[in-house]
Amino acid sequence: MNDFDAIDRQSQEPAYVQLHNILRMQIGKGLYPPGSRLPSESQLCRKYRVSPMTVRRTVKMLLDQGMVNTIRGSGTYVRPMALGSVTFQLGEFEKILKNSKPSDVRILEVQLARSNEFTARKLDIPVGVRTILIRRLICSGNDPVLYHIEHLIADPTRPIVEAELEITSLHGLFSGTGGTVFKRGELSIETVVLNQEEAALLSAPEMLPAFRLDHVFFDFSDKPVSWGRFICRGDRFRFTATVGVASD
């Protein structure tokens, strides 16, 4: 990041990136508080001796990052903190999945099952269609930390391979490993308490608070091919988010 309020003409970093870093730092330090208007395009051009195209590319970066809004005929304004659009990070969750070795994933059950009404709705298939039910227990060392249930649409032309039994779908989505490549996923998190079966599997007291992370994964035709849920002990995971703009 450029530490000075000027464009370094000797730097290999493009001018629009330097200007973005300058404005971001100024927003983070409160020079332009939420709701305030940034200098106009012509003012930024004169102050930093850059072209209008450079300023427009800078503003687009700020727009893409959700830091500003533009109002036609009025200008560019710093966005206030929007709690409704906060994105929580799944860092601890992802770390466990990425670091899981085959010996850390215990296959509890693999069987063909007929889709019930709920599963059929999630996978957009008729009730009674065959799916592959997989139940897994993911451990950290010898300590069980995640219980995973997954339904895959049964495809007779594509048998489930051993690697897919060992590697969870979310791990594959994060790291690009496994036999299945997903285009996108939809995730939702809900707070629950462990039932008797879940508590026994996770070596935890019954009724312990927990997170339930439901997922649906889609192929490149935007058709759902997998749905499932992770049950996570509430005392083992923390989801974090950053609100506002850092000053660095």
PDB file of C-alpha atoms in Angstrom:
ATOM      1  CA  MET A   1       0.000   0.000   0.000  1.00  0.00           C
ATOM      2  CA  ASN A   2       1.166   3.525  -0.752  1.00  0.00           C
ATOM      3  CA  ASP A   3       1.907   5.193   2.607  1.00  0.00           C
ATOM      4  CA  PHE A   4       1.800   8.701   1.150  1.00  0.00           C
ATOM      5  CA  ASP A   5      -1.003  10.871  -0.158  1.00  0.00           C
ATOM      6  CA  ALA A   6       0.492  10.824  -3.637  1.00  0.00           C
ATOM      7  CA  ILE A   7       0.937   8.555  -6.635  1.00  0.00           C
ATOM      8  CA  ASP A   8       4.414   7.041  -6.906  1.00  0.00           C
ATOM      9  CA  ARG A   9       5.344   7.420 -10.577  1.00  0.00           C
ATOM     10  CA  GLN A  10       8.293   5.050 -10.157  1.00  0.00           C
ATOM     11  CA  SER A  11       6.204   2.231  -8.731  1.00  0.00           C
ATOM     12  CA  GLN A  12       5.275  -0.809 -10.804  1.00  0.00           C
ATOM     13  CA  GLU A  13       1.878  -0.779  -9.108  1.00  0.00           C
ATOM     14  CA  PRO A  14      -0.753   0.717 -11.453  1.00  0.00           C
ATOM     15  CA  ALA A  15      -1.891   4.240 -10.640  1.00  0.00           C
ATOM     16  CA  TYR A  16      -5.525   3.190 -10.185  1.00  0.00           C
ATOM     17  CA  VAL A  17      -4.490   0.612  -7.558  1.00  0.00           C
ATOM     18  CA  GLN A  18      -2.387   3.203  -5.726  1.00  0.00           C
ATOM     19  CA  LEU A  19      -5.278   5.663  -5.785  1.00  0.00           C
ATOM     20  CA  HIS A  20      -7.623   2.963  -4.502  1.00  0.00           C
ATOM     21  CA  ASN A  21      -5.242   2.258  -1.613  1.00  0.00           C
ATOM     22  CA  ILE A  22      -4.982   5.962  -0.786  1.00  0.00           C
ATOM     23  CA  LEU A  23      -8.759   6.463  -0.724  1.00  0.00           C
ATOM     24  CA  ARG A  24      -9.326   3.241   1.197  1.00  0.00           C
ATOM     25  CA  MET A  25      -6.802   4.355   3.826  1.00  0.00           C
ATOM     26  CA  GLN A  26      -8.469   7.771   4.067  1.00  0.00           C
ATOM     27  CA  ILE A  27     -11.894   6.172   4.488  1.00  0.00           C
ATOM     28  CA  GLY A  28     -10.505   3.824   7.133  1.00  0.00           C
ATOM     29  CA  LYS A  29      -8.965   6.718   9.066  1.00  0.00           C
ATOM     30  CA  GLY A  30     -12.257   8.634   9.055  1.00  0.00           C
ATOM     31  CA  LEU A  31     -11.230  11.392   6.660  1.00  0.00           C
ATOM     32  CA  TYR A  32     -14.317  10.438   4.666  1.00  0.00           C
ATOM     33  CA  PRO A  33     -16.841   9.103   7.208  1.00  0.00           C
ATOM     34  CA  PRO A  34     -19.887   7.016   6.233  1.00  0.00           C
ATOM     35  CA  GLY A  35     -22.356   9.058   4.209  1.00  0.00           C
ATOM     36  CA  SER A  36     -19.791  11.635   3.112  1.00  0.00           C
ATOM     37  CA  ARG A  37     -19.042  12.358  -0.520  1.00  0.00           C
ATOM     38  CA  LEU A  38     -15.668  11.604  -2.044  1.00  0.00           C
ATOM     39  CA  PRO A  39     -13.956  14.274  -4.156  1.00  0.00           C
ATOM     40  CA  SER A  40     -15.334  14.485  -7.676  1.00  0.00           C
ATOM     41  CA  GLU A  41     -13.651  12.838 -10.637  1.00  0.00           C
ATOM     42  CA  SER A  42     -12.160  16.138 -11.789  1.00  0.00           C
ATOM     43  CA  GLN A  43     -10.915  16.957  -8.278  1.00  0.00           C
ATOM     44  CA  LEU A  44      -9.194  13.578  -7.961  1.00  0.00           C
ATOM     45  CA  CYS A  45      -7.662  13.992 -11.422  1.00  0.00           C
ATOM     46  CA  ARG A  46      -6.190  17.358 -10.479  1.00  0.00           C
ATOM     47  CA  LYS A  47      -5.033  16.388  -6.990  1.00  0.00           C
ATOM     48  CA  TYR A  48      -3.315  13.139  -7.968  1.00  0.00           C
ATOM     49  CA  ARG A  49      -2.456  14.076 -11.571  1.00  0.00           C
ATOM     50  CA  VAL A  50      -4.162  11.044 -13.072  1.00  0.00           C
ATOM     51  CA  SER A  51      -6.529  10.519 -15.988  1.00  0.00           C
ATOM     52  CA  PRO A  52     -10.333  10.246 -15.707  1.00  0.00           C
ATOM     53  CA  MET A  53     -10.039   6.572 -16.712  1.00  0.00           C
ATOM     54  CA  THR A  54      -7.736   5.948 -13.740  1.00  0.00           C
ATOM     55  CA  VAL A  55     -10.252   7.531 -11.375  1.00  0.00           C
ATOM     56  CA  ARG A  56     -13.109   5.500 -12.863  1.00  0.00           C
ATOM     57  CA  ARG A  57     -11.195   2.256 -12.411  1.00  0.00           C
ATOM     58  CA  THR A  58     -10.451   3.235  -8.816  1.00  0.00           C
ATOM     59  CA  VAL A  59     -14.105   4.000  -8.100  1.00  0.00           C
ATOM     60  CA  LYS A  60     -15.132   0.686  -9.669  1.00  0.00           C
ATOM     61  CA  MET A  61     -12.791  -1.157  -7.287  1.00  0.00           C
ATOM     62  CA  LEU A  62     -14.362   0.638  -4.327  1.00  0.00           C
ATOM     63  CA  LEU A  63     -17.836  -0.149  -5.664  1.00  0.00           C
ATOM     64  CA  ASP A  64     -16.983  -3.826  -6.139  1.00  0.00           C
ATOM     65  CA  GLN A  65     -15.754  -3.975  -2.541  1.00  0.00           C
ATOM     66  CA  GLY A  66     -18.992  -2.438  -1.279  1.00  0.00           C
ATOM     67  CA  MET A  67     -17.230   0.574   0.210  1.00  0.00           C
ATOM     68  CA  VAL A  68     -19.030   3.290  -1.761  1.00  0.00           C
ATOM     69  CA  ASN A  69     -22.219   4.045  -3.672  1.00  0.00           C
ATOM     70  CA  THR A  70     -22.549   6.291  -6.694  1.00  0.00           C
ATOM     71  CA  ILE A  71     -25.544   8.532  -7.315  1.00  0.00           C
ATOM     72  CA  ARG A  72     -25.919   9.797 -10.861  1.00  0.00           C
ATOM     73  CA  GLY A  73     -25.529  13.552 -11.011  1.00  0.00           C
ATOM     74  CA  SER A  74     -24.526  13.756  -7.349  1.00  0.00           C
ATOM     75  CA  GLY A  75     -21.286  11.868  -6.747  1.00  0.00           C
ATOM     76  CA  THR A  76     -19.695   8.939  -4.942  1.00  0.00           C
ATOM     77  CA  TYR A  77     -20.543   8.411  -1.275  1.00  0.00           C
ATOM     78  CA  VAL A  78     -18.976   6.277   1.450  1.00  0.00           C
ATOM     79  CA  ARG A  79     -21.370   3.527   2.447  1.00  0.00           C
ATOM     80  CA  PRO A  80     -22.401   3.199   6.091  1.00  0.00           C
ATOM     81  CA  MET A  81     -21.838  -0.106   7.854  1.00  0.00           C
ATOM     82  CA  ALA A  82     -24.494  -2.511   6.574  1.00  0.00           C
ATOM     83  CA  LEU A  83     -25.009  -5.285   9.107  1.00  0.00           C
ATOM     84  CA  GLY A  84     -27.439  -7.003   6.756  1.00  0.00           C
ATOM     85  CA  SER A  85     -24.642  -7.679   4.278  1.00  0.00           C
ATOM     86  CA  VAL A  86     -22.009  -8.885   6.759  1.00  0.00           C
ATOM     87  CA  THR A  87     -20.136 -11.960   5.531  1.00  0.00           C
ATOM     88  CA  PHE A  88     -19.042 -14.391   8.216  1.00  0.00           C
ATOM     89  CA  GLN A  89     -15.776 -16.242   7.729  1.00  0.00           C
ATOM     90  CA  LEU A  90     -15.672 -20.031   8.059  1.00  0.00           C
ATOM     91  CA  GLY A  91     -11.923 -20.109   8.665  1.00  0.00           C
ATOM     92  CA  GLU A  92     -11.887 -22.639  11.511  1.00  0.00           C
ATOM     93  CA  PHE A  93     -14.360 -24.839   9.667  1.00  0.00           C
ATOM     94  CA  GLU A  94     -12.375 -24.699   6.428  1.00  0.00           C
ATOM     95  CA  LYS A  95      -9.106 -25.387   8.238  1.00  0.00           C
ATOM     96  CA  ILE A  96     -10.430 -28.638   9.698  1.00  0.00           C
ATOM     97  CA  LEU A  97     -11.743 -29.817   6.333  1.00  0.00           C
ATOM     98  CA  LYS A  98      -8.594 -28.898   4.426  1.00  0.00           C
ATOM     99  CA  ASN A  99      -6.318 -30.507   6.997  1.00  0.00           C
ATOM    100  CA  SER A 100      -8.363 -33.695   7.268  1.00  0.00           C
ATOM    101  CA  LYS A 101      -6.402 -36.796   6.298  1.00  0.00           C
ATOM    102  CA  PRO A 102      -8.196 -39.980   5.188  1.00  0.00           C
ATOM    103  CA  SER A 103      -7.656 -41.400   8.669  1.00  0.00           C
ATOM    104  CA  ASP A 104      -9.524 -38.388  10.124  1.00  0.00           C
ATOM    105  CA  VAL A 105     -12.722 -39.151   8.183  1.00  0.00           C
ATOM    106  CA  ARG A 106     -14.707 -42.112   9.465  1.00  0.00           C
ATOM    107  CA  ILE A 107     -17.377 -43.488   7.153  1.00  0.00           C
ATOM    108  CA  LEU A 108     -20.333 -44.407   9.334  1.00  0.00           C
ATOM    109  CA  GLU A 109     -22.737 -45.458   6.588  1.00  0.00           C
ATOM    110  CA  VAL A 110     -23.055 -45.617   2.801  1.00  0.00           C
ATOM    111  CA  GLN A 111     -26.283 -46.884   1.283  1.00  0.00           C
ATOM    112  CA  LEU A 112     -28.833 -46.345  -1.447  1.00  0.00           C
ATOM    113  CA  ALA A 113     -31.911 -44.554  -0.151  1.00  0.00           C
ATOM    114  CA  ARG A 114     -35.208 -43.377  -1.587  1.00  0.00           C
ATOM    115  CA  SER A 115     -35.649 -39.619  -1.426  1.00  0.00           C
ATOM    116  CA  ASN A 116     -38.318 -38.425   0.958  1.00  0.00           C
ATOM    117  CA  GLU A 117     -40.259 -35.211   0.410  1.00  0.00           C
ATOM    118  CA  PHE A 118     -37.627 -33.019   2.088  1.00  0.00           C
ATOM    119  CA  THR A 119     -34.659 -34.518   0.218  1.00  0.00           C
ATOM    120  CA  ALA A 120     -36.575 -34.433  -3.067  1.00  0.00           C
ATOM    121  CA  ARG A 121     -37.279 -30.737  -2.598  1.00  0.00           C
ATOM    122  CA  LYS A 122     -33.634 -29.981  -1.814  1.00  0.00           C
ATOM    123  CA  LEU A 123     -32.354 -31.905  -4.846  1.00  0.00           C
ATOM    124  CA  ASP A 124     -35.235 -30.910  -7.140  1.00  0.00           C
ATOM    125  CA  ILE A 125     -36.113 -34.533  -7.913  1.00  0.00           C
ATOM    126  CA  PRO A 126     -39.320 -36.582  -7.585  1.00  0.00           C
ATOM    127  CA  VAL A 127     -40.055 -38.277  -4.279  1.00  0.00           C
ATOM    128  CA  GLY A 128     -38.770 -41.847  -4.270  1.00  0.00           C
ATOM    129  CA  VAL A 129     -35.789 -41.307  -6.577  1.00  0.00           C
ATOM    130  CA  ARG A 130     -32.671 -43.145  -5.452  1.00  0.00           C
ATOM    131  CA  THR A 131     -29.947 -41.177  -3.717  1.00  0.00           C
ATOM    132  CA  ILE A 132     -26.679 -42.196  -2.117  1.00  0.00           C
ATOM    133  CA  LEU A 133     -26.725 -41.539   1.614  1.00  0.00           C
ATOM    134  CA  ILE A 134     -23.323 -41.022   3.232  1.00  0.00           C
ATOM    135  CA  ARG A 135     -22.761 -40.376   6.936  1.00  0.00           C
ATOM    136  CA  ARG A 136     -19.290 -39.284   8.024  1.00  0.00           C
ATOM    137  CA  LEU A 137     -17.553 -38.333  11.242  1.00  0.00           C
ATOM    138  CA  ILE A 138     -14.655 -35.884  10.852  1.00  0.00           C
ATOM    139  CA  CYS A 139     -12.082 -35.954  13.629  1.00  0.00           C
ATOM    140  CA  SER A 140      -9.193 -33.775  14.704  1.00  0.00           C
ATOM    141  CA  GLY A 141      -6.717 -36.329  15.949  1.00  0.00           C
ATOM    142  CA  ASN A 142      -8.899 -38.699  17.938  1.00  0.00           C
ATOM    143  CA  ASP A 143     -11.380 -35.963  18.804  1.00  0.00           C
ATOM    144  CA  PRO A 144     -14.652 -35.993  16.789  1.00  0.00           C
ATOM    145  CA  VAL A 145     -15.548 -32.435  15.770  1.00  0.00           C
ATOM    146  CA  LEU A 146     -17.978 -32.669  12.815  1.00  0.00           C
ATOM    147  CA  TYR A 147     -20.833 -35.002  11.985  1.00  0.00           C
ATOM    148  CA  HIS A 148     -21.811 -34.924   8.308  1.00  0.00           C
ATOM    149  CA  ILE A 149     -24.849 -36.334   6.514  1.00  0.00           C
ATOM    150  CA  GLU A 150     -25.016 -36.071   2.724  1.00  0.00           C
ATOM    151  CA  HIS A 151     -27.390 -37.151  -0.042  1.00  0.00           C
ATOM    152  CA  LEU A 152     -26.000 -37.427  -3.581  1.00  0.00           C
ATOM    153  CA  ILE A 153     -28.126 -38.039  -6.648  1.00  0.00           C
ATOM    154  CA  ALA A 154     -27.376 -41.625  -7.682  1.00  0.00           C
ATOM    155  CA  ASP A 155     -25.835 -41.749 -11.154  1.00  0.00           C
ATOM    156  CA  PRO A 156     -25.326 -45.303 -12.481  1.00  0.00           C
ATOM    157  CA  THR A 157     -22.802 -44.013 -15.031  1.00  0.00           C
ATOM    158  CA  ARG A 158     -20.620 -42.537 -12.326  1.00  0.00           C
ATOM    159  CA  PRO A 159     -19.895 -44.757  -9.307  1.00  0.00           C
ATOM    160  CA  ILE A 160     -18.807 -43.185  -6.050  1.00  0.00           C
ATOM    161  CA  VAL A 161     -15.068 -43.624  -5.644  1.00  0.00           C
ATOM    162  CA  GLU A 162     -13.233 -44.147  -2.393  1.00  0.00           C
ATOM    163  CA  ALA A 163     -11.735 -40.645  -2.421  1.00  0.00           C
ATOM    164  CA  GLU A 164     -15.194 -39.093  -2.430  1.00  0.00           C
ATOM    165  CA  LEU A 165     -16.218 -41.147   0.572  1.00  0.00           C
ATOM    166  CA  GLU A 166     -13.226 -39.864   2.503  1.00  0.00           C
ATOM    167  CA  ILE A 167     -13.317 -36.237   1.367  1.00  0.00           C
ATOM    168  CA  THR A 168     -16.325 -34.153   2.251  1.00  0.00           C
ATOM    169  CA  SER A 169     -18.058 -32.102  -0.402  1.00  0.00           C
ATOM    170  CA  LEU A 170     -17.123 -28.833   1.283  1.00  0.00           C
ATOM    171  CA  HIS A 171     -13.469 -29.854   1.314  1.00  0.00           C
ATOM    172  CA  GLY A 172     -13.711 -30.523  -2.407  1.00  0.00           C
ATOM    173  CA  LEU A 173     -15.376 -27.166  -2.971  1.00  0.00           C
ATOM    174  CA  PHE A 174     -12.650 -25.346  -1.011  1.00  0.00           C
ATOM    175  CA  SER A 175      -9.655 -27.133  -2.482  1.00  0.00           C
ATOM    176  CA  GLY A 176     -10.814 -28.418  -5.870  1.00  0.00           C
ATOM    177  CA  THR A 177     -10.064 -32.025  -4.917  1.00  0.00           C
ATOM    178  CA  GLY A 178     -12.291 -35.061  -5.173  1.00  0.00           C
ATOM    179  CA  GLY A 179     -14.004 -36.546  -8.200  1.00  0.00           C
ATOM    180  CA  THR A 180     -16.873 -34.047  -8.299  1.00  0.00           C
ATOM    181  CA  VAL A 181     -16.485 -30.441  -9.381  1.00  0.00           C
ATOM    182  CA  PHE A 182     -19.230 -28.102  -8.222  1.00  0.00           C
ATOM    183  CA  LYS A 183     -20.073 -24.793  -9.834  1.00  0.00           C
ATOM    184  CA  ARG A 184     -21.491 -23.217  -6.697  1.00  0.00           C
ATOM    185  CA  GLY A 185     -22.963 -23.919  -3.309  1.00  0.00           C
ATOM    186  CA  GLU A 186     -25.643 -22.485  -1.063  1.00  0.00           C
ATOM    187  CA  LEU A 187     -24.936 -22.551   2.673  1.00  0.00           C
ATOM    188  CA  SER A 188     -27.074 -21.721   5.684  1.00  0.00           C
ATOM    189  CA  ILE A 189     -26.173 -21.782   9.382  1.00  0.00           C
ATOM    190  CA  GLU A 190     -28.613 -22.396  12.212  1.00  0.00           C
ATOM    191  CA  THR A 191     -28.128 -22.809  15.951  1.00  0.00           C
ATOM    192  CA  VAL A 192     -29.449 -26.091  17.346  1.00  0.00           C
ATOM    193  CA  VAL A 193     -28.851 -28.431  20.278  1.00  0.00           C
ATOM    194  CA  LEU A 194     -27.365 -31.903  19.958  1.00  0.00           C
ATOM    195  CA  ASN A 195     -29.794 -34.793  20.037  1.00  0.00           C
ATOM    196  CA  GLN A 196     -28.895 -38.104  21.637  1.00  0.00           C
ATOM    197  CA  GLU A 197     -27.332 -39.637  18.507  1.00  0.00           C
ATOM    198  CA  GLU A 198     -25.334 -36.506  17.609  1.00  0.00           C
ATOM    199  CA  ALA A 199     -24.092 -36.080  21.171  1.00  0.00           C
ATOM    200  CA  ALA A 200     -22.894 -39.686  21.298  1.00  0.00           C
ATOM    201  CA  LEU A 201     -21.046 -39.368  17.979  1.00  0.00           C
ATOM    202  CA  LEU A 202     -19.398 -36.074  18.945  1.00  0.00           C
ATOM    203  CA  SER A 203     -18.551 -37.210  22.502  1.00  0.00           C
ATOM    204  CA  ALA A 204     -20.523 -34.297  23.895  1.00  0.00           C
ATOM    205  CA  PRO A 205     -23.370 -33.831  26.379  1.00  0.00           C
ATOM    206  CA  GLU A 206     -26.866 -34.131  24.992  1.00  0.00           C
ATOM    207  CA  MET A 207     -28.559 -30.736  24.433  1.00  0.00           C
ATOM    208  CA  LEU A 208     -25.174 -29.011  24.015  1.00  0.00           C
ATOM    209  CA  PRO A 209     -25.560 -25.918  21.761  1.00  0.00           C
ATOM    210  CA  ALA A 210     -24.327 -26.600  18.236  1.00  0.00           C
ATOM    211  CA  PHE A 211     -24.178 -25.144  14.743  1.00  0.00           C
ATOM    212  CA  ARG A 212     -25.960 -26.848  11.870  1.00  0.00           C
ATOM    213  CA  LEU A 213     -24.545 -25.909   8.485  1.00  0.00           C
ATOM    214  CA  ASP A 214     -26.788 -27.011   5.613  1.00  0.00           C
ATOM    215  CA  HIS A 215     -25.405 -27.096   2.084  1.00  0.00           C
ATOM    216  CA  VAL A 216     -26.683 -27.637  -1.442  1.00  0.00           C
ATOM    217  CA  PHE A 217     -24.145 -27.965  -4.269  1.00  0.00           C
ATOM    218  CA  PHE A 218     -24.873 -27.403  -7.950  1.00  0.00           C
ATOM    219  CA  ASP A 219     -23.224 -28.679 -11.120  1.00  0.00           C
ATOM    220  CA  PHE A 220     -22.385 -26.522 -14.131  1.00  0.00           C
ATOM    221  CA  SER A 221     -25.930 -26.921 -15.425  1.00  0.00           C
ATOM    222  CA  ASP A 222     -27.134 -25.277 -12.201  1.00  0.00           C
ATOM    223  CA  LYS A 223     -28.791 -28.508 -11.116  1.00  0.00           C
ATOM    224  CA  PRO A 224     -28.495 -29.577  -7.470  1.00  0.00           C
ATOM    225  CA  VAL A 225     -26.448 -32.756  -7.128  1.00  0.00           C
ATOM    226  CA  SER A 226     -25.769 -32.888  -3.393  1.00  0.00           C
ATOM    227  CA  TRP A 227     -27.387 -31.697  -0.212  1.00  0.00           C
ATOM    228  CA  GLY A 228     -26.361 -32.338   3.337  1.00  0.00           C
ATOM    229  CA  ARG A 229     -25.596 -30.865   6.707  1.00  0.00           C
ATOM    230  CA  PHE A 230     -22.715 -30.590   9.127  1.00  0.00           C
ATOM    231  CA  ILE A 231     -23.341 -30.685  12.862  1.00  0.00           C
ATOM    232  CA  CYS A 232     -20.619 -28.760  14.710  1.00  0.00           C
ATOM    233  CA  ARG A 233     -20.132 -28.578  18.461  1.00  0.00           C
ATOM    234  CA  GLY A 234     -20.868 -25.025  19.558  1.00  0.00           C
ATOM    235  CA  ASP A 235     -17.897 -24.997  21.943  1.00  0.00           C
ATOM    236  CA  ARG A 236     -15.435 -25.829  19.145  1.00  0.00           C
ATOM    237  CA  PHE A 237     -16.255 -23.276  16.451  1.00  0.00           C
ATOM    238  CA  ARG A 238     -16.377 -19.518  16.145  1.00  0.00           C
ATOM    239  CA  PHE A 239     -17.603 -17.624  13.101  1.00  0.00           C
ATOM    240  CA  THR A 240     -16.158 -14.126  12.670  1.00  0.00           C
ATOM    241  CA  ALA A 241     -16.889 -11.111  10.492  1.00  0.00           C
ATOM    242  CA  THR A 242     -15.418  -7.661   9.895  1.00  0.00           C
ATOM    243  CA  VAL A 243     -17.752  -4.668   9.728  1.00  0.00           C
ATOM    244  CA  GLY A 244     -16.561  -1.391   8.239  1.00  0.00           C
ATOM    245  CA  VAL A 245     -13.183  -0.533   6.709  1.00  0.00           C
ATOM    246  CA  ALA A 246      -9.808  -1.116   8.344  1.00  0.00           C
ATOM    247  CA  SER A 247      -7.449   1.861   8.423  1.00  0.00           C
ATOM    248  CA  ASP A 248      -4.399  -0.060   7.199  1.00  0.00           C
TER     249      ASP A 248
END
